[in-house]
Amino acid sequence: AQTVTQSQPEMSVQEAETVTLSCTYDTSESDYYLFWYKQPPSRQMILVIRQEAYKQQNATENRFSVNFQKAAKSFSLKISDSQLGDAAMYFCAYNGVTGSRLTFGEGTQLTVNP
Amino acid sequence: GAVVSQHPSRVICKSGTSVKIECRSLDFQATTMFWYRQFPKKSLMLMATSNEGSKATYEQGVEKDKFLINHASLTLSTLTVTSAHPEDSSFYICGFKRGPGGSGNTIYFGEGSWLTVV
């Protein structure tokens, strides 16, 4: 079974600074998808960024980018120019190629200090 | 795009009664639907997966007779908590995976529903 590990239960960053959230995963599959979701206090799960494992190029979405290291099974999220609205719980997630199961990490609570 | 609507957002019910939570995809067709439960300050726990026209597949430890899932169409899924007990109080959230060719196995989530059983 696939597992996803987020080793940082809490992180904090100063507004306008950069922060990196860590994620590692374990799988025997060669093709899969990785995601970062954001869960603000409203509790809705919002997709931040997606990475296909077969793509070597790291995904980017505006201020959000990932460092995908397939051999190391690492998938970190970098948030640049942090904003107060970035404060939320961030979940790393894995889905296999069949898309039949999205497995989440335990989450990292991000605080943005003004 | 990829809007999923879930309601009610909050519901309070009496112990022993049943409550239904509805989840709709508003702008795409979903081949696979997921129901998750989330405890306070915890991650999302997958309860069951359903494909349109098929019975739901429940995760180990989830009672299928208690948590009834109906994947009525490509845009609608419902979760009914039957004979609710206080320990069923939780945050429930649905997720939809788009049909073939869409968004690489991305799952889009509803807003979630807070259930309180008194």
Short mmCIF file of C-alpha atoms in Angstrom, two decimals:
data_model
loop_
_atom_site.label_atom_id
_atom_site.label_comp_id
_atom_site.label_asym_id
_atom_site.label_seq_id
_atom_site.Cartn_x
_atom_site.Cartn_y
_atom_site.Cartn_z
CA ALA A 1 0.00 0.00 0.00
CA GLN A 2 1.06 3.51 -0.65
CA THR A 3 1.95 5.78 2.25
CA VAL A 4 2.49 9.50 2.42
CA THR A 5 4.49 11.14 5.19
CA GLN A 6 4.62 14.77 6.17
CA SER A 7 7.21 15.18 8.89
CA GLN A 8 6.40 18.78 9.79
CA PRO A 9 3.18 19.06 11.80
CA GLU A 10 3.56 22.85 11.96
CA MET A 11 5.48 25.49 10.06
CA SER A 12 5.55 29.26 10.19
CA VAL A 13 6.77 31.91 7.80
CA GLN A 14 6.94 35.67 7.71
CA GLU A 15 4.76 37.41 5.21
CA ALA A 16 6.55 37.87 1.86
CA GLU A 17 9.10 35.19 2.72
CA THR A 18 9.50 31.71 1.24
CA VAL A 19 8.66 28.45 2.96
CA THR A 20 9.08 24.82 1.95
CA LEU A 21 6.83 22.02 3.13
CA SER A 22 8.18 18.48 3.01
CA CYS A 23 6.53 15.29 1.82
CA THR A 24 7.80 11.81 1.19
CA TYR A 25 5.89 8.83 -0.10
CA ASP A 26 6.31 5.14 -0.61
CA THR A 27 5.06 3.23 -3.62
CA SER A 28 5.97 0.35 -5.88
CA GLU A 29 4.21 1.91 -8.86
CA SER A 30 6.19 3.59 -11.61
CA ASP A 31 3.45 5.93 -12.75
CA TYR A 32 1.31 7.99 -10.41
CA TYR A 33 0.20 11.48 -9.48
CA LEU A 34 1.11 13.68 -6.56
CA PHE A 35 -0.86 16.60 -5.20
CA TRP A 36 -0.77 19.35 -2.65
CA TYR A 37 -4.11 20.41 -1.24
CA LYS A 38 -4.79 23.38 1.00
CA GLN A 39 -7.43 23.28 3.72
CA PRO A 40 -8.19 26.72 5.18
CA PRO A 41 -10.34 27.18 8.29
CA SER A 42 -13.44 26.78 6.11
CA ARG A 43 -12.33 23.12 5.79
CA GLN A 44 -12.81 22.95 2.03
CA MET A 45 -10.03 21.05 0.26
CA ILE A 46 -8.50 23.22 -2.43
CA LEU A 47 -6.12 21.86 -5.04
CA VAL A 48 -2.86 23.79 -5.00
CA ILE A 49 -0.70 21.91 -7.47
CA ARG A 50 -0.40 18.59 -9.26
CA GLN A 51 2.59 16.62 -10.53
CA GLU A 52 2.59 13.67 -12.91
CA ALA A 53 5.35 11.22 -12.02
CA TYR A 54 6.31 10.66 -15.63
CA LYS A 55 7.15 14.33 -16.06
CA GLN A 56 10.64 15.34 -14.99
CA GLN A 57 9.81 19.02 -15.00
CA ASN A 58 8.64 20.36 -11.68
CA ALA A 59 5.12 21.77 -11.66
CA THR A 60 4.56 25.44 -10.89
CA GLU A 61 1.41 27.46 -10.23
CA ASN A 62 2.13 31.14 -9.71
CA ARG A 63 3.78 31.40 -6.27
CA PHE A 64 3.60 27.67 -5.68
CA SER A 65 6.16 25.22 -7.01
CA VAL A 66 7.27 21.70 -6.22
CA ASN A 67 10.58 19.91 -6.01
CA PHE A 68 9.82 16.42 -7.24
CA GLN A 69 12.58 13.91 -6.68
CA LYS A 70 11.28 10.60 -8.01
CA ALA A 71 14.22 8.45 -7.01
CA ALA A 72 14.12 9.80 -3.49
CA LYS A 73 10.29 9.67 -3.43
CA SER A 74 10.19 13.23 -2.26
CA PHE A 75 7.67 15.91 -3.19
CA SER A 76 8.12 19.23 -1.42
CA LEU A 77 6.04 22.37 -1.87
CA LYS A 78 7.62 25.80 -2.02
CA ILE A 79 5.51 28.86 -1.38
CA SER A 80 7.13 32.10 -2.47
CA ASP A 81 6.15 35.59 -1.35
CA SER A 82 3.92 34.14 1.36
CA GLN A 83 0.64 35.90 1.97
CA LEU A 84 -1.65 35.91 4.96
CA GLY A 85 -4.20 33.99 2.93
CA ASP A 86 -1.77 31.12 2.55
CA ALA A 87 -2.28 30.22 6.19
CA ALA A 88 -3.92 26.80 6.20
CA MET A 89 -3.38 23.09 6.67
CA TYR A 90 -1.52 21.65 3.70
CA PHE A 91 -1.90 18.03 2.71
CA CYS A 92 0.33 16.07 0.40
CA ALA A 93 -1.49 13.32 -1.47
CA TYR A 94 -0.78 10.39 -3.76
CA ASN A 95 -2.97 8.80 -6.40
CA GLY A 96 -2.05 5.86 -8.56
CA VAL A 97 -2.49 5.73 -12.28
CA THR A 98 -5.91 4.10 -11.98
CA GLY A 99 -7.06 7.00 -9.87
CA SER A 100 -8.92 4.73 -7.53
CA ARG A 101 -7.54 5.95 -4.25
CA LEU A 102 -6.19 9.27 -3.02
CA THR A 103 -3.94 8.79 0.00
CA PHE A 104 -3.18 11.77 2.20
CA GLY A 105 -0.32 12.65 4.50
CA GLU A 106 -1.01 13.85 8.02
CA GLY A 107 -0.83 17.50 7.07
CA THR A 108 1.30 20.53 7.89
CA GLN A 109 -0.29 23.52 9.59
CA LEU A 110 1.19 26.67 8.06
CA THR A 111 1.07 29.96 9.92
CA VAL A 112 1.90 33.20 8.13
CA ASN A 113 3.08 35.97 10.43
CA PRO A 114 2.48 39.59 9.43
CA GLY B 1 -14.34 24.67 -13.62
CA ALA B 2 -14.38 21.58 -11.42
CA VAL B 3 -16.96 22.77 -8.94
CA VAL B 4 -18.35 20.32 -6.43
CA SER B 5 -21.27 21.31 -4.26
CA GLN B 6 -21.98 19.53 -0.98
CA HIS B 7 -24.86 20.08 1.39
CA PRO B 8 -25.90 20.50 4.04
CA SER B 9 -22.80 22.23 5.34
CA ARG B 10 -23.94 21.64 8.90
CA VAL B 11 -26.53 19.28 10.28
CA ILE B 12 -27.60 18.29 13.74
CA CYS B 13 -29.63 15.15 14.23
CA LYS B 14 -30.92 13.11 17.10
CA SER B 15 -29.32 9.85 18.04
CA GLY B 16 -31.00 6.97 16.24
CA THR B 17 -32.15 8.96 13.25
CA SER B 18 -30.71 9.00 9.73
CA VAL B 19 -29.19 11.89 7.86
CA LYS B 20 -28.34 12.29 4.19
CA ILE B 21 -25.49 14.31 2.75
CA GLU B 22 -25.58 15.16 -0.92
CA CYS B 23 -22.70 15.88 -3.25
CA ARG B 24 -22.97 17.18 -6.80
CA SER B 25 -20.45 18.03 -9.48
CA LEU B 26 -21.73 21.15 -11.20
CA ASP B 27 -19.61 21.37 -14.32
CA PHE B 28 -18.16 17.95 -15.07
CA GLN B 29 -19.03 14.28 -15.06
CA ALA B 30 -17.43 12.14 -12.41
CA THR B 31 -16.61 8.51 -13.01
CA THR B 32 -15.47 7.88 -9.49
CA MET B 33 -16.63 9.38 -6.23
CA PHE B 34 -15.03 9.27 -2.83
CA TRP B 35 -16.27 9.88 0.68
CA TYR B 36 -13.86 10.90 3.40
CA ARG B 37 -14.19 11.51 7.09
CA GLN B 38 -11.99 13.90 8.98
CA PHE B 39 -11.50 14.05 12.73
CA PRO B 40 -10.33 17.28 14.38
CA LYS B 41 -6.74 18.12 13.54
CA LYS B 42 -6.38 14.90 11.62
CA SER B 43 -6.00 13.93 8.01
CA LEU B 44 -8.75 12.69 5.73
CA MET B 45 -9.72 9.08 6.15
CA LEU B 46 -11.17 7.36 3.09
CA MET B 47 -14.48 5.72 3.86
CA ALA B 48 -15.55 4.39 0.49
CA THR B 49 -15.17 4.67 -3.24
CA SER B 50 -17.93 4.31 -5.79
CA ASN B 51 -18.14 4.14 -9.53
CA GLU B 52 -21.30 5.10 -11.38
CA GLY B 53 -23.59 2.12 -11.68
CA SER B 54 -21.59 -0.01 -9.27
CA LYS B 55 -21.82 -0.67 -5.58
CA ALA B 56 -19.52 1.29 -3.35
CA THR B 57 -16.29 -0.27 -2.14
CA TYR B 58 -15.84 0.35 1.56
CA GLU B 59 -12.58 0.64 3.42
CA GLN B 60 -11.78 -1.82 6.14
CA GLY B 61 -13.53 -0.93 9.36
CA VAL B 62 -16.25 1.17 7.72
CA GLU B 63 -19.71 -0.30 8.20
CA LYS B 64 -21.46 -0.40 4.84
CA ASP B 65 -24.89 -0.82 6.44
CA LYS B 66 -24.36 2.26 8.52
CA PHE B 67 -22.86 4.51 5.87
CA LEU B 68 -24.97 4.04 2.76
CA ILE B 69 -23.49 5.45 -0.41
CA ASN B 70 -25.50 5.93 -3.55
CA HIS B 71 -23.75 6.95 -6.74
CA ALA B 72 -26.96 7.93 -8.50
CA SER B 73 -25.48 9.47 -11.62
CA LEU B 74 -22.29 10.88 -13.05
CA THR B 75 -22.93 14.09 -11.15
CA LEU B 76 -24.54 13.02 -7.90
CA SER B 77 -23.51 10.97 -4.89
CA THR B 78 -25.17 10.72 -1.50
CA LEU B 79 -23.98 9.50 1.88
CA THR B 80 -26.64 8.44 4.36
CA VAL B 81 -25.64 7.90 7.95
CA THR B 82 -28.20 5.50 9.36
CA SER B 83 -29.12 5.15 13.01
CA ALA B 84 -26.65 7.87 13.86
CA HIS B 85 -24.82 7.85 17.17
CA PRO B 86 -22.78 10.59 18.84
CA GLU B 87 -19.55 8.88 17.78
CA ASP B 88 -20.58 9.46 14.16
CA SER B 89 -20.25 13.19 14.74
CA SER B 90 -17.54 14.34 12.39
CA PHE B 91 -16.65 16.29 9.27
CA TYR B 92 -17.55 14.42 6.07
CA ILE B 93 -16.26 15.47 2.67
CA CYS B 94 -16.90 14.13 -0.81
CA GLY B 95 -14.53 14.09 -3.74
CA PHE B 96 -15.12 13.54 -7.43
CA LYS B 97 -12.68 12.31 -10.06
CA ARG B 98 -13.33 13.55 -13.55
CA GLY B 99 -14.16 11.25 -16.42
CA PRO B 100 -11.66 9.88 -18.90
CA GLY B 101 -9.08 12.30 -20.16
CA GLY B 102 -9.72 14.87 -17.48
CA SER B 103 -7.13 16.34 -15.19
CA GLY B 104 -4.94 13.33 -14.56
CA ASN B 105 -6.69 11.65 -11.67
CA THR B 106 -7.28 14.90 -9.86
CA ILE B 107 -10.01 14.72 -7.24
CA TYR B 108 -12.12 17.78 -6.63
CA PHE B 109 -13.75 18.18 -3.26
CA GLY B 110 -16.99 19.54 -1.95
CA GLU B 111 -17.16 22.05 0.87
CA GLY B 112 -17.70 19.37 3.48
CA SER B 113 -20.46 18.70 5.98
CA TRP B 114 -20.32 18.94 9.73
CA LEU B 115 -22.49 16.30 11.36
CA THR B 116 -23.39 16.55 15.02
CA VAL B 117 -25.40 13.77 16.60
CA VAL B 118 -27.04 14.66 19.88
#
